[in-house]
Tab-separated table of C-alpha atoms in Angstrom:
chain	number	residue	atom	x	y	z
A	1	MET	CA	125.574	56.671	121.389
A	2	ALA	CA	122.755	55.475	120.055
A	3	LEU	CA	120.966	55.620	123.741
A	4	LEU	CA	121.942	59.132	124.090
A	5	GLY	CA	121.287	60.790	120.689
A	6	ALA	CA	117.509	58.771	121.362
A	7	ALA	CA	117.402	60.747	124.170
A	8	GLU	CA	118.469	63.657	122.896
A	9	ARG	CA	115.634	63.359	119.795
A	10	HIS	CA	112.954	61.917	122.025
A	11	TYR	CA	113.309	65.095	124.666
A	12	GLU	CA	113.117	67.568	121.160
A	13	ARG	CA	109.522	66.253	120.309
A	14	SER	CA	108.280	64.666	122.610
A	15	GLU	CA	104.866	65.133	123.675
A	16	HIS	CA	105.937	66.011	127.699
A	17	ASP	CA	108.665	68.704	126.717
A	18	HIS	CA	108.282	72.083	127.933
A	19	THR	CA	110.154	75.380	127.433
A	20	THR	CA	112.941	76.181	130.631
A	21	PRO	CA	111.234	78.469	132.166
A	22	ILE	CA	113.915	81.243	132.190
A	23	GLY	CA	113.364	80.818	128.880
A	24	VAL	CA	110.097	82.261	128.453
A	25	LEU	CA	111.461	85.055	130.568
A	26	HIS	CA	114.151	85.355	128.276
A	27	GLN	CA	111.690	85.741	125.583
A	28	MET	CA	109.327	88.205	126.935
A	29	VAL	CA	112.791	90.480	127.694
A	30	VAL	CA	113.237	90.740	124.495
A	31	ARG	CA	109.784	91.929	123.005
A	32	TRP	CA	109.685	94.041	125.860
A	33	GLY	CA	112.396	95.973	124.393
A	34	ASP	CA	114.534	98.827	125.148
A	35	ALA	CA	114.213	99.867	128.758
A	36	GLU	CA	113.742	103.547	129.723
A	37	ARG	CA	116.669	104.859	131.789
A	38	THR	CA	115.564	104.810	135.505
A	39	THR	CA	116.713	103.470	137.618
A	40	SER	CA	113.991	100.342	138.399
A	41	ARG	CA	114.669	100.343	134.544
A	42	ARG	CA	118.234	99.909	134.862
A	43	ALA	CA	117.554	97.140	138.123
A	44	PHE	CA	114.496	95.473	135.772
A	45	ARG	CA	117.577	95.311	132.751
A	46	ARG	CA	120.021	93.837	134.894
A	47	TRP	CA	117.825	91.045	136.111
A	48	CYS	CA	116.863	90.794	131.984
A	49	ASP	CA	120.795	89.919	131.658
A	50	GLY	CA	120.444	87.293	134.003
A	51	VAL	CA	117.406	85.947	132.853
A	52	ALA	CA	119.972	85.745	129.546
A	53	PHE	CA	122.624	84.371	130.839
A	54	VAL	CA	120.977	81.242	132.567
A	55	ASP	CA	119.033	81.089	129.137
A	56	VAL	CA	122.057	80.712	127.200
A	57	GLN	CA	123.728	78.335	130.249
A	58	ALA	CA	120.663	75.879	129.182
A	59	ARG	CA	122.030	74.920	125.794
A	60	THR	CA	125.917	74.723	126.923
A	61	PHE	CA	125.576	72.812	130.420
A	62	ALA	CA	123.379	70.476	128.241
A	63	GLU	CA	125.604	70.096	125.717
A	64	PHE	CA	128.778	69.629	128.387
A	65	TRP	CA	126.219	66.834	130.403
A	66	THR	CA	126.245	65.387	126.447
A	67	ARG	CA	129.615	65.011	125.862
A	68	GLN	CA	130.285	63.855	130.277
A	69	ASN	CA	128.167	60.931	129.768
A	70	GLU	CA	129.570	59.726	126.618
A	71	THR	CA	132.891	59.383	128.977
A	72	ALA	CA	130.680	57.917	131.668
A	73	ARG	CA	128.629	54.664	130.172
A	74	PHE	CA	132.343	53.140	128.877
A	75	GLY	CA	133.802	54.147	131.934
A	76	ASP	CA	134.392	51.008	134.943
A	77	GLY	CA	133.914	52.854	138.147
A	78	PRO	CA	130.367	52.694	139.719
A	79	LEU	CA	127.733	54.594	137.965
A	80	TRP	CA	125.154	57.126	139.181
A	81	VAL	CA	122.541	58.025	137.143
A	82	VAL	CA	121.289	61.728	137.577
A	83	LEU	CA	117.232	62.233	136.456
A	84	GLY	CA	115.840	66.099	136.771
A	85	ASP	CA	115.158	69.208	135.566
A	86	SER	CA	117.418	72.387	135.367
A	87	THR	CA	118.975	71.848	138.945
A	88	ALA	CA	120.595	68.483	137.733
A	89	GLN	CA	122.307	70.220	134.865
A	90	GLY	CA	123.655	72.916	137.543
A	91	LEU	CA	121.871	76.519	135.691
A	92	GLY	CA	122.789	79.050	138.113
A	93	ALA	CA	126.383	77.814	138.995
A	94	THR	CA	129.690	78.877	137.597
A	95	SER	CA	129.796	75.713	135.710
A	96	PRO	CA	127.868	72.739	135.351
A	97	MET	CA	130.150	70.784	137.726
A	98	HIS	CA	129.418	73.927	140.248
A	99	GLY	CA	126.032	72.750	140.702
A	100	TYR	CA	124.400	69.928	143.201
A	101	VAL	CA	125.455	67.323	141.423
A	102	GLY	CA	129.601	67.955	140.642
A	103	GLN	CA	130.072	69.246	144.245
A	104	THR	CA	128.423	65.957	144.907
A	105	LEU	CA	130.386	64.158	142.642
A	106	ARG	CA	134.099	65.582	144.148
A	107	THR	CA	132.619	64.053	147.912
A	108	LEU	CA	132.111	60.528	145.971
A	109	ASN	CA	135.634	60.390	144.511
A	110	ASP	CA	137.436	62.288	147.917
A	111	ARG	CA	135.840	59.395	149.071
A	112	SER	CA	135.569	56.205	146.993
A	113	ASP	CA	138.655	53.982	145.912
A	114	ARG	CA	137.231	54.570	142.633
A	115	PRO	CA	136.095	57.396	140.106
A	116	TRP	CA	132.387	57.347	140.094
A	117	ARG	CA	130.587	57.679	136.786
A	118	VAL	CA	127.656	60.624	135.835
A	119	LEU	CA	125.611	59.780	133.575
A	120	ASN	CA	123.178	62.486	133.544
A	121	LEU	CA	120.190	62.495	132.186
A	122	SER	CA	118.396	64.740	133.438
A	123	ARG	CA	117.380	68.254	131.435
A	124	ALA	CA	116.368	72.001	131.820
A	125	GLY	CA	112.476	72.961	131.978
A	126	ALA	CA	111.173	69.137	132.465
A	127	GLN	CA	108.459	67.986	134.392
A	128	ALA	CA	107.503	65.004	136.901
A	129	ALA	CA	106.140	63.605	133.250
A	130	HIS	CA	108.622	63.596	131.600
A	131	VAL	CA	111.222	62.355	134.040
A	132	LEU	CA	108.295	59.753	134.178
A	133	HIS	CA	107.875	58.767	130.730
A	134	ASP	CA	111.413	59.719	128.839
A	135	GLN	CA	114.300	59.784	131.185
A	136	LEU	CA	113.137	56.827	133.528
A	137	PRO	CA	113.321	53.998	130.565
A	138	LEU	CA	116.456	55.389	129.207
A	139	ILE	CA	118.025	53.214	132.892
A	140	GLU	CA	116.366	50.502	131.840
A	141	LYS	CA	118.460	51.242	128.749
A	142	LEU	CA	121.891	50.596	130.613
A	143	ASP	CA	124.218	47.802	129.851
A	144	ALA	CA	125.850	48.259	134.365
A	145	GLU	CA	123.224	48.337	136.640
A	146	PRO	CA	123.748	51.891	138.785
A	147	ALA	CA	125.152	52.288	141.900
A	148	LEU	CA	122.659	54.911	142.789
A	149	VAL	CA	119.981	56.874	140.703
A	150	THR	CA	118.713	60.680	142.298
A	151	CYS	CA	115.896	61.906	141.293
A	152	GLY	CA	114.925	65.666	141.900
A	153	ILE	CA	111.844	66.631	139.733
A	154	GLY	CA	108.993	68.891	141.135
A	155	SER	CA	109.491	72.360	140.702
A	156	ASN	CA	108.559	72.934	137.058
A	157	ASP	CA	105.043	71.352	137.892
A	158	ILE	CA	104.190	73.775	140.496
A	159	LEU	CA	103.000	76.588	137.368
A	160	GLY	CA	102.811	73.980	134.911
A	161	THR	CA	100.091	70.786	136.205
A	162	ALA	CA	97.265	70.642	137.495
A	163	PRO	CA	97.628	70.165	141.374
A	164	LYS	CA	95.628	66.523	141.290
A	165	LYS	CA	98.194	65.497	138.184
A	166	VAL	CA	101.142	66.795	140.425
A	167	HIS	CA	100.765	64.089	142.511
A	168	SER	CA	99.851	61.084	140.574
A	169	ASN	CA	102.945	61.712	137.961
A	170	LEU	CA	105.300	62.126	141.446
A	171	ARG	CA	103.199	58.847	142.880
A	172	ASP	CA	104.280	56.657	140.174
A	173	LEU	CA	107.406	58.077	139.267
A	174	ILE	CA	108.823	57.930	142.925
A	175	ARG	CA	107.242	53.988	142.822
A	176	ARG	CA	109.032	52.954	139.399
A	177	LEU	CA	112.469	54.775	140.946
A	178	PRO	CA	114.972	51.634	140.784
A	179	SER	CA	115.996	50.383	144.104
A	180	SER	CA	118.896	52.114	144.634
A	181	SER	CA	117.555	54.894	144.134
A	182	VAL	CA	117.382	58.561	146.276
A	183	VAL	CA	114.376	60.880	145.541
A	184	MET	CA	114.967	64.518	146.661
A	185	ASP	CA	112.398	67.435	147.780
A	186	LEU	CA	111.669	70.770	147.048
A	187	LEU	CA	112.974	73.826	148.158
A	188	LEU	CA	110.178	75.475	150.366
A	189	PRO	CA	110.047	78.812	148.310
A	190	ASP	CA	109.304	81.009	151.986
A	191	ARG	CA	110.272	84.886	151.435
A	192	PHE	CA	111.885	83.683	148.069
A	193	TRP	CA	110.453	87.043	145.428
A	194	ALA	CA	106.861	87.976	146.753
A	195	VAL	CA	105.049	84.815	145.953
A	196	GLY	CA	106.825	82.967	147.508
A	197	GLY	CA	105.299	82.331	151.161
A	198	LEU	CA	102.092	82.121	149.213
A	199	CYS	CA	103.304	79.111	147.074
A	200	SER	CA	104.868	77.865	150.053
A	201	PRO	CA	102.247	75.825	151.645
A	202	TYR	CA	100.935	74.167	148.291
A	203	VAL	CA	104.430	73.020	147.800
A	204	ALA	CA	104.479	71.359	151.529
A	205	THR	CA	102.456	69.584	150.039
A	206	ILE	CA	104.371	67.883	147.263
A	207	ASN	CA	106.601	67.356	149.471
A	208	ARG	CA	104.474	65.216	151.508
A	209	THR	CA	103.135	62.989	148.730
A	210	ILE	CA	107.419	63.048	147.629
A	211	HIS	CA	107.988	61.645	151.353
A	212	THR	CA	104.752	59.150	151.924
A	213	THR	CA	105.796	57.758	148.869
A	214	ALA	CA	109.634	57.091	149.175
A	215	ALA	CA	109.118	55.667	152.409
A	216	GLU	CA	106.336	53.377	150.701
A	217	ARG	CA	109.153	52.111	148.775
A	218	GLY	CA	111.879	52.191	151.583
A	219	LEU	CA	113.731	54.791	149.623
A	220	PRO	CA	116.063	57.494	151.364
A	221	VAL	CA	114.832	61.418	150.669
A	222	ALA	CA	116.914	64.579	150.226
A	223	GLU	CA	115.669	66.625	152.511
A	224	VAL	CA	116.638	69.965	150.357
A	225	SER	CA	113.253	71.617	152.266
A	226	ARG	CA	115.573	71.646	155.632
A	227	HIS	CA	119.152	72.003	154.124
A	228	ALA	CA	118.589	75.305	152.051
A	229	ARG	CA	116.214	77.959	153.710
A	230	PRO	CA	116.268	81.303	153.636
A	231	PRO	CA	117.549	84.117	153.669
A	232	TRP	CA	118.589	83.339	149.986
A	233	ARG	CA	120.930	86.967	149.292
A	234	GLY	CA	123.676	85.416	148.463
A	235	LYS	CA	122.855	81.931	147.095
A	236	LEU	CA	120.810	82.958	144.013
A	237	ALA	CA	122.596	83.240	140.099
A	238	PRO	CA	121.648	85.957	138.518
A	239	ASP	CA	118.295	85.773	137.041
A	240	LEU	CA	117.830	85.246	141.193
A	241	PHE	CA	115.411	82.262	140.442
A	242	HIS	CA	118.287	79.592	139.848
A	243	PRO	CA	120.677	78.393	142.225
A	244	ASN	CA	124.343	79.625	142.297
A	245	ASP	CA	127.600	77.428	143.538
A	246	ALA	CA	126.670	78.504	147.173
A	247	GLY	CA	122.875	77.978	147.172
A	248	TYR	CA	123.672	74.269	145.480
A	249	SER	CA	126.277	73.695	147.972
A	250	HIS	CA	122.538	73.513	150.243
A	251	GLN	CA	121.678	70.893	147.769
A	252	LYS	CA	124.341	68.753	147.892
A	253	ASP	CA	124.736	68.379	151.075
A	254	ALA	CA	121.244	67.501	151.641
A	255	LEU	CA	121.568	64.384	149.353
A	256	LEU	CA	124.670	62.952	151.001
A	257	ALA	CA	123.034	63.270	154.351
A	258	ALA	CA	120.662	60.948	152.676
A	259	LEU	CA	123.010	58.195	150.828
A	260	PRO	CA	123.403	55.320	151.568
A	261	ALA	CA	126.501	54.491	154.202
A	262	THR	CA	127.767	52.245	152.490
A	263	LEU	CA	128.381	54.721	149.309
A	264	THR	CA	129.903	58.221	151.434
A	265	ARG	CA	131.646	56.110	153.953
A	266	SER	CA	135.270	56.945	152.914
A	267	PRO	CA	137.628	53.359	152.009
A	268	SER	CA	140.459	54.627	155.336
A	269	ALA	CA	137.302	54.266	157.555
A	270	ALA	CA	136.566	50.326	156.100
A	271	LEU	CA	140.357	49.171	157.350
Protein backbone atom coordinates (compact mmCIF):
# COMPACT_ATOMS: atom_id res chain seq x y z
CA MET A 1 0.00 0.00 0.00
CA ALA A 2 2.82 2.41 0.85
CA LEU A 3 4.54 1.79 -2.48
CA LEU A 4 1.45 2.47 -4.58
CA GLY A 5 0.31 5.36 -2.42
CA ALA A 6 3.68 7.00 -2.88
CA ALA A 7 3.42 6.47 -6.62
CA GLU A 8 0.05 8.19 -6.76
CA ARG A 9 1.23 11.16 -4.70
CA HIS A 10 4.49 11.48 -6.61
CA TYR A 11 2.67 11.44 -9.92
CA GLU A 12 0.32 14.20 -8.87
CA ARG A 13 3.09 16.66 -8.10
CA SER A 14 5.86 15.44 -10.39
CA GLU A 15 7.63 18.00 -12.56
CA HIS A 16 7.43 15.41 -15.37
CA ASP A 17 3.65 15.08 -15.14
CA HIS A 18 1.56 16.23 -18.06
CA THR A 19 -2.16 16.69 -18.52
CA THR A 20 -3.74 13.88 -20.49
CA PRO A 21 -3.90 15.06 -24.14
CA ILE A 22 -7.48 13.89 -24.39
CA GLY A 23 -8.22 15.85 -21.21
CA VAL A 24 -6.90 19.02 -22.82
CA LEU A 25 -9.25 18.45 -25.73
CA HIS A 26 -12.13 17.95 -23.33
CA GLN A 27 -11.36 21.24 -21.60
CA MET A 28 -11.36 22.98 -24.96
CA VAL A 29 -14.72 21.44 -25.77
CA VAL A 30 -16.22 22.65 -22.51
CA ARG A 31 -15.03 26.19 -23.21
CA TRP A 32 -16.27 26.03 -26.79
CA GLY A 33 -19.88 25.75 -25.61
CA ASP A 34 -22.99 24.56 -27.42
CA ALA A 35 -22.65 24.15 -31.17
CA GLU A 36 -25.03 25.13 -33.94
CA ARG A 37 -27.22 22.27 -35.14
CA THR A 38 -25.67 21.93 -38.59
CA THR A 39 -24.59 18.53 -39.87
CA SER A 40 -20.88 19.35 -39.51
CA ARG A 41 -21.39 20.75 -36.03
CA ARG A 42 -23.40 17.69 -34.97
CA ALA A 43 -20.56 15.46 -36.15
CA PHE A 44 -18.14 17.64 -34.22
CA ARG A 45 -20.30 17.36 -31.12
CA ARG A 46 -20.37 13.57 -31.42
CA TRP A 47 -16.59 13.61 -31.50
CA CYS A 48 -16.57 15.96 -28.50
CA ASP A 49 -18.77 13.49 -26.63
CA GLY A 50 -16.25 10.77 -27.46
CA VAL A 51 -13.44 12.94 -26.14
CA ALA A 52 -15.36 13.55 -22.90
CA PHE A 53 -16.11 9.83 -22.57
CA VAL A 54 -12.44 8.85 -22.80
CA ASP A 55 -11.48 11.68 -20.45
CA VAL A 56 -13.74 10.13 -17.81
CA GLN A 57 -12.13 6.75 -18.51
CA ALA A 58 -8.75 8.22 -17.59
CA ARG A 59 -9.96 8.51 -14.01
CA THR A 60 -12.02 5.33 -13.71
CA PHE A 61 -9.42 3.11 -15.40
CA ALA A 62 -6.67 4.48 -13.14
CA GLU A 63 -8.81 3.61 -10.12
CA PHE A 64 -9.31 0.08 -11.49
CA TRP A 65 -5.58 -0.53 -11.91
CA THR A 66 -4.82 0.88 -8.48
CA ARG A 67 -7.14 -1.73 -6.95
CA GLN A 68 -5.71 -4.47 -9.15
CA ASN A 69 -2.17 -3.50 -8.20
CA GLU A 70 -2.87 -4.03 -4.53
CA THR A 71 -4.01 -7.59 -5.27
CA ALA A 72 -1.09 -8.25 -7.63
CA ARG A 73 1.55 -7.27 -5.10
CA PHE A 74 0.59 -10.06 -2.72
CA GLY A 75 -0.01 -12.93 -5.15
CA ASP A 76 2.38 -15.78 -5.85
CA GLY A 77 2.23 -16.16 -9.63
CA PRO A 78 4.72 -14.71 -12.15
CA LEU A 79 4.78 -10.91 -12.02
CA TRP A 80 4.36 -8.63 -15.05
CA VAL A 81 5.16 -4.93 -14.51
CA VAL A 82 3.66 -2.53 -17.06
CA LEU A 83 5.24 0.87 -17.74
CA GLY A 84 3.66 3.38 -20.08
CA ASP A 85 0.86 5.82 -20.83
CA SER A 86 -2.88 5.78 -21.55
CA THR A 87 -2.67 2.83 -23.95
CA ALA A 88 -1.25 0.68 -21.15
CA GLN A 89 -4.22 1.83 -19.07
CA GLY A 90 -6.52 0.66 -21.89
CA LEU A 91 -8.21 4.02 -22.54
CA GLY A 92 -10.69 3.74 -25.38
CA ALA A 93 -11.48 0.07 -24.76
CA THR A 94 -14.81 -1.11 -23.37
CA SER A 95 -13.10 -1.91 -20.06
CA PRO A 96 -9.54 -1.73 -18.65
CA MET A 97 -9.16 -5.46 -19.24
CA HIS A 98 -9.93 -5.08 -22.96
CA GLY A 99 -6.84 -2.98 -23.63
CA TYR A 100 -3.65 -4.68 -24.79
CA VAL A 101 -2.62 -5.44 -21.21
CA GLY A 102 -5.82 -7.29 -20.38
CA GLN A 103 -5.93 -9.10 -23.72
CA THR A 104 -2.31 -10.21 -23.39
CA LEU A 105 -2.90 -11.30 -19.81
CA ARG A 106 -5.67 -13.66 -20.87
CA THR A 107 -3.33 -15.35 -23.35
CA LEU A 108 -0.53 -15.63 -20.79
CA ASN A 109 -2.89 -17.20 -18.28
CA ASP A 110 -4.14 -19.68 -20.88
CA ARG A 111 -0.54 -20.78 -21.42
CA SER A 112 0.61 -20.83 -17.81
CA ASP A 113 0.32 -23.28 -14.91
CA ARG A 114 -0.15 -20.35 -12.52
CA PRO A 115 -2.10 -17.11 -12.97
CA TRP A 116 -0.01 -14.10 -13.84
CA ARG A 117 -0.04 -10.96 -11.71
CA VAL A 118 -0.05 -7.53 -13.36
CA LEU A 119 1.38 -4.47 -11.63
CA ASN A 120 0.34 -1.64 -13.94
CA LEU A 121 2.39 1.46 -13.11
CA SER A 122 1.37 3.35 -16.25
CA ARG A 123 -0.41 6.70 -16.18
CA ALA A 124 -2.49 8.48 -18.80
CA GLY A 125 -0.61 11.43 -20.25
CA ALA A 126 2.81 10.05 -19.32
CA GLN A 127 5.86 10.87 -21.39
CA ALA A 128 9.23 9.14 -21.52
CA ALA A 129 10.65 11.39 -18.78
CA HIS A 130 7.82 10.40 -16.44
CA VAL A 131 8.46 6.68 -16.97
CA LEU A 132 12.19 7.22 -16.50
CA HIS A 133 11.98 9.26 -13.32
CA ASP A 134 8.72 8.15 -11.66
CA GLN A 135 7.58 4.70 -12.85
CA LEU A 136 10.86 2.84 -13.38
CA PRO A 137 12.29 3.51 -9.87
CA LEU A 138 9.25 1.78 -8.33
CA ILE A 139 10.45 -1.55 -9.71
CA GLU A 140 13.49 -1.38 -7.45
CA LYS A 141 11.17 -1.17 -4.42
CA LEU A 142 9.35 -4.40 -5.20
CA ASP A 143 9.84 -7.46 -3.02
CA ALA A 144 9.61 -9.82 -6.01
CA GLU A 145 11.66 -9.92 -9.21
CA PRO A 146 9.38 -9.36 -12.24
CA ALA A 147 9.26 -12.19 -14.74
CA LEU A 148 8.34 -9.60 -17.37
CA VAL A 149 8.53 -5.82 -17.72
CA THR A 150 6.95 -4.09 -20.71
CA CYS A 151 7.44 -0.46 -21.66
CA GLY A 152 5.37 1.36 -24.27
CA ILE A 153 5.96 5.11 -24.27
CA GLY A 154 6.61 8.02 -26.62
CA SER A 155 3.31 8.95 -28.25
CA ASN A 156 2.72 11.85 -25.87
CA ASP A 157 6.27 13.08 -26.52
CA ILE A 158 5.68 13.60 -30.25
CA LEU A 159 4.12 17.04 -29.82
CA GLY A 160 5.04 17.64 -26.17
CA THR A 161 8.83 17.28 -26.09
CA ALA A 162 11.67 18.69 -28.19
CA PRO A 163 12.91 16.03 -30.66
CA LYS A 164 16.45 15.88 -29.26
CA LYS A 165 15.07 15.34 -25.77
CA VAL A 166 12.65 12.65 -26.95
CA HIS A 167 15.49 10.55 -28.31
CA SER A 168 17.78 11.09 -25.31
CA ASN A 169 15.01 10.26 -22.82
CA LEU A 170 14.13 7.07 -24.67
CA ARG A 171 17.76 5.98 -24.85
CA ASP A 172 18.27 6.64 -21.14
CA LEU A 173 15.06 4.79 -20.29
CA ILE A 174 15.78 1.70 -22.38
CA ARG A 175 19.32 1.48 -21.02
CA ARG A 176 17.95 1.35 -17.48
CA LEU A 177 15.19 -1.20 -18.05
CA PRO A 178 15.53 -4.60 -16.35
CA SER A 179 16.89 -7.44 -18.47
CA SER A 180 13.45 -9.08 -18.43
CA SER A 181 11.97 -6.18 -20.40
CA VAL A 182 10.21 -5.97 -23.75
CA VAL A 183 10.06 -2.54 -25.38
CA MET A 184 7.14 -1.49 -27.57
CA ASP A 185 7.69 0.77 -30.55
CA LEU A 186 5.18 3.41 -31.69
CA LEU A 187 2.26 3.07 -34.03
CA LEU A 188 2.93 4.86 -37.33
CA PRO A 189 0.06 7.34 -37.78
CA ASP A 190 -0.10 6.95 -41.56
CA ARG A 191 -3.52 8.16 -42.83
CA PHE A 192 -4.42 8.88 -39.19
CA TRP A 193 -6.49 12.07 -39.23
CA ALA A 194 -5.17 14.68 -41.69
CA VAL A 195 -1.74 15.06 -40.09
CA GLY A 196 -0.80 11.41 -39.73
CA GLY A 197 1.22 11.30 -42.91
CA LEU A 198 3.18 14.38 -41.85
CA CYS A 199 4.03 12.85 -38.46
CA SER A 200 4.92 9.37 -39.68
CA PRO A 201 8.51 10.14 -40.82
CA TYR A 202 9.28 11.68 -37.41
CA VAL A 203 7.69 8.74 -35.59
CA ALA A 204 9.80 6.41 -37.74
CA THR A 205 12.97 8.13 -36.46
CA ILE A 206 11.76 7.61 -32.88
CA ASN A 207 11.17 3.94 -33.64
CA ARG A 208 14.70 3.62 -35.02
CA THR A 209 16.03 4.96 -31.72
CA ILE A 210 13.87 2.46 -29.83
CA HIS A 211 15.02 -0.49 -31.95
CA THR A 212 18.70 0.50 -31.97
CA THR A 213 18.93 1.10 -28.23
CA ALA A 214 16.97 -2.07 -27.42
CA ALA A 215 19.31 -4.07 -29.69
CA GLU A 216 22.31 -2.71 -27.77
CA ARG A 217 20.76 -4.18 -24.61
CA GLY A 218 19.61 -7.38 -26.27
CA LEU A 219 15.98 -6.54 -25.47
CA PRO A 220 13.15 -7.64 -27.78
CA VAL A 221 10.89 -5.03 -29.38
CA ALA A 222 7.16 -5.47 -29.87
CA GLU A 223 6.59 -4.02 -33.34
CA VAL A 224 3.30 -2.18 -32.93
CA SER A 225 4.32 -0.22 -36.03
CA ARG A 226 4.05 -3.41 -38.08
CA HIS A 227 0.98 -5.00 -36.50
CA ALA A 228 -1.26 -1.92 -36.20
CA ARG A 229 -1.73 -0.49 -39.67
CA PRO A 230 -4.40 1.38 -41.63
CA PRO A 231 -7.22 1.35 -42.49
CA TRP A 232 -8.17 2.67 -39.03
CA ARG A 233 -11.92 2.39 -39.47
CA GLY A 234 -13.36 0.07 -36.80
CA LYS A 235 -10.16 0.19 -34.71
CA LEU A 236 -10.60 3.52 -32.90
CA ALA A 237 -12.42 4.64 -29.75
CA PRO A 238 -15.10 7.39 -29.88
CA ASP A 239 -12.39 10.05 -29.46
CA LEU A 240 -10.88 8.87 -32.79
CA PHE A 241 -7.47 8.84 -31.11
CA HIS A 242 -7.16 5.87 -28.76
CA PRO A 243 -7.64 2.28 -29.97
CA ASN A 244 -10.84 0.39 -29.22
CA ASP A 245 -10.95 -3.32 -28.33
CA ALA A 246 -10.18 -4.32 -31.94
CA GLY A 247 -7.36 -1.81 -32.19
CA TYR A 248 -5.78 -3.06 -28.98
CA SER A 249 -5.85 -6.63 -30.29
CA HIS A 250 -3.16 -5.62 -32.80
CA GLN A 251 -0.97 -4.26 -30.01
CA LYS A 252 -1.57 -7.49 -28.11
CA ASP A 253 -0.43 -9.48 -31.16
CA ALA A 254 2.73 -7.36 -31.42
CA LEU A 255 3.54 -7.92 -27.76
CA LEU A 256 2.92 -11.66 -27.82
CA ALA A 257 5.12 -12.02 -30.91
CA ALA A 258 8.01 -10.34 -29.05
CA LEU A 259 7.76 -12.25 -25.77
CA PRO A 260 10.42 -14.89 -25.05
CA ALA A 261 9.22 -18.40 -25.83
CA THR A 262 9.69 -19.41 -22.21
CA LEU A 263 6.85 -17.04 -21.24
CA THR A 264 4.39 -18.00 -23.97
CA ARG A 265 4.90 -21.76 -24.20
CA SER A 266 1.78 -23.63 -23.10
CA PRO A 267 2.15 -26.15 -20.22
CA SER A 268 1.27 -29.06 -22.53
CA ALA A 269 4.06 -28.10 -24.94
CA ALA A 270 6.66 -28.73 -22.23
CA LEU A 271 5.53 -32.34 -21.70
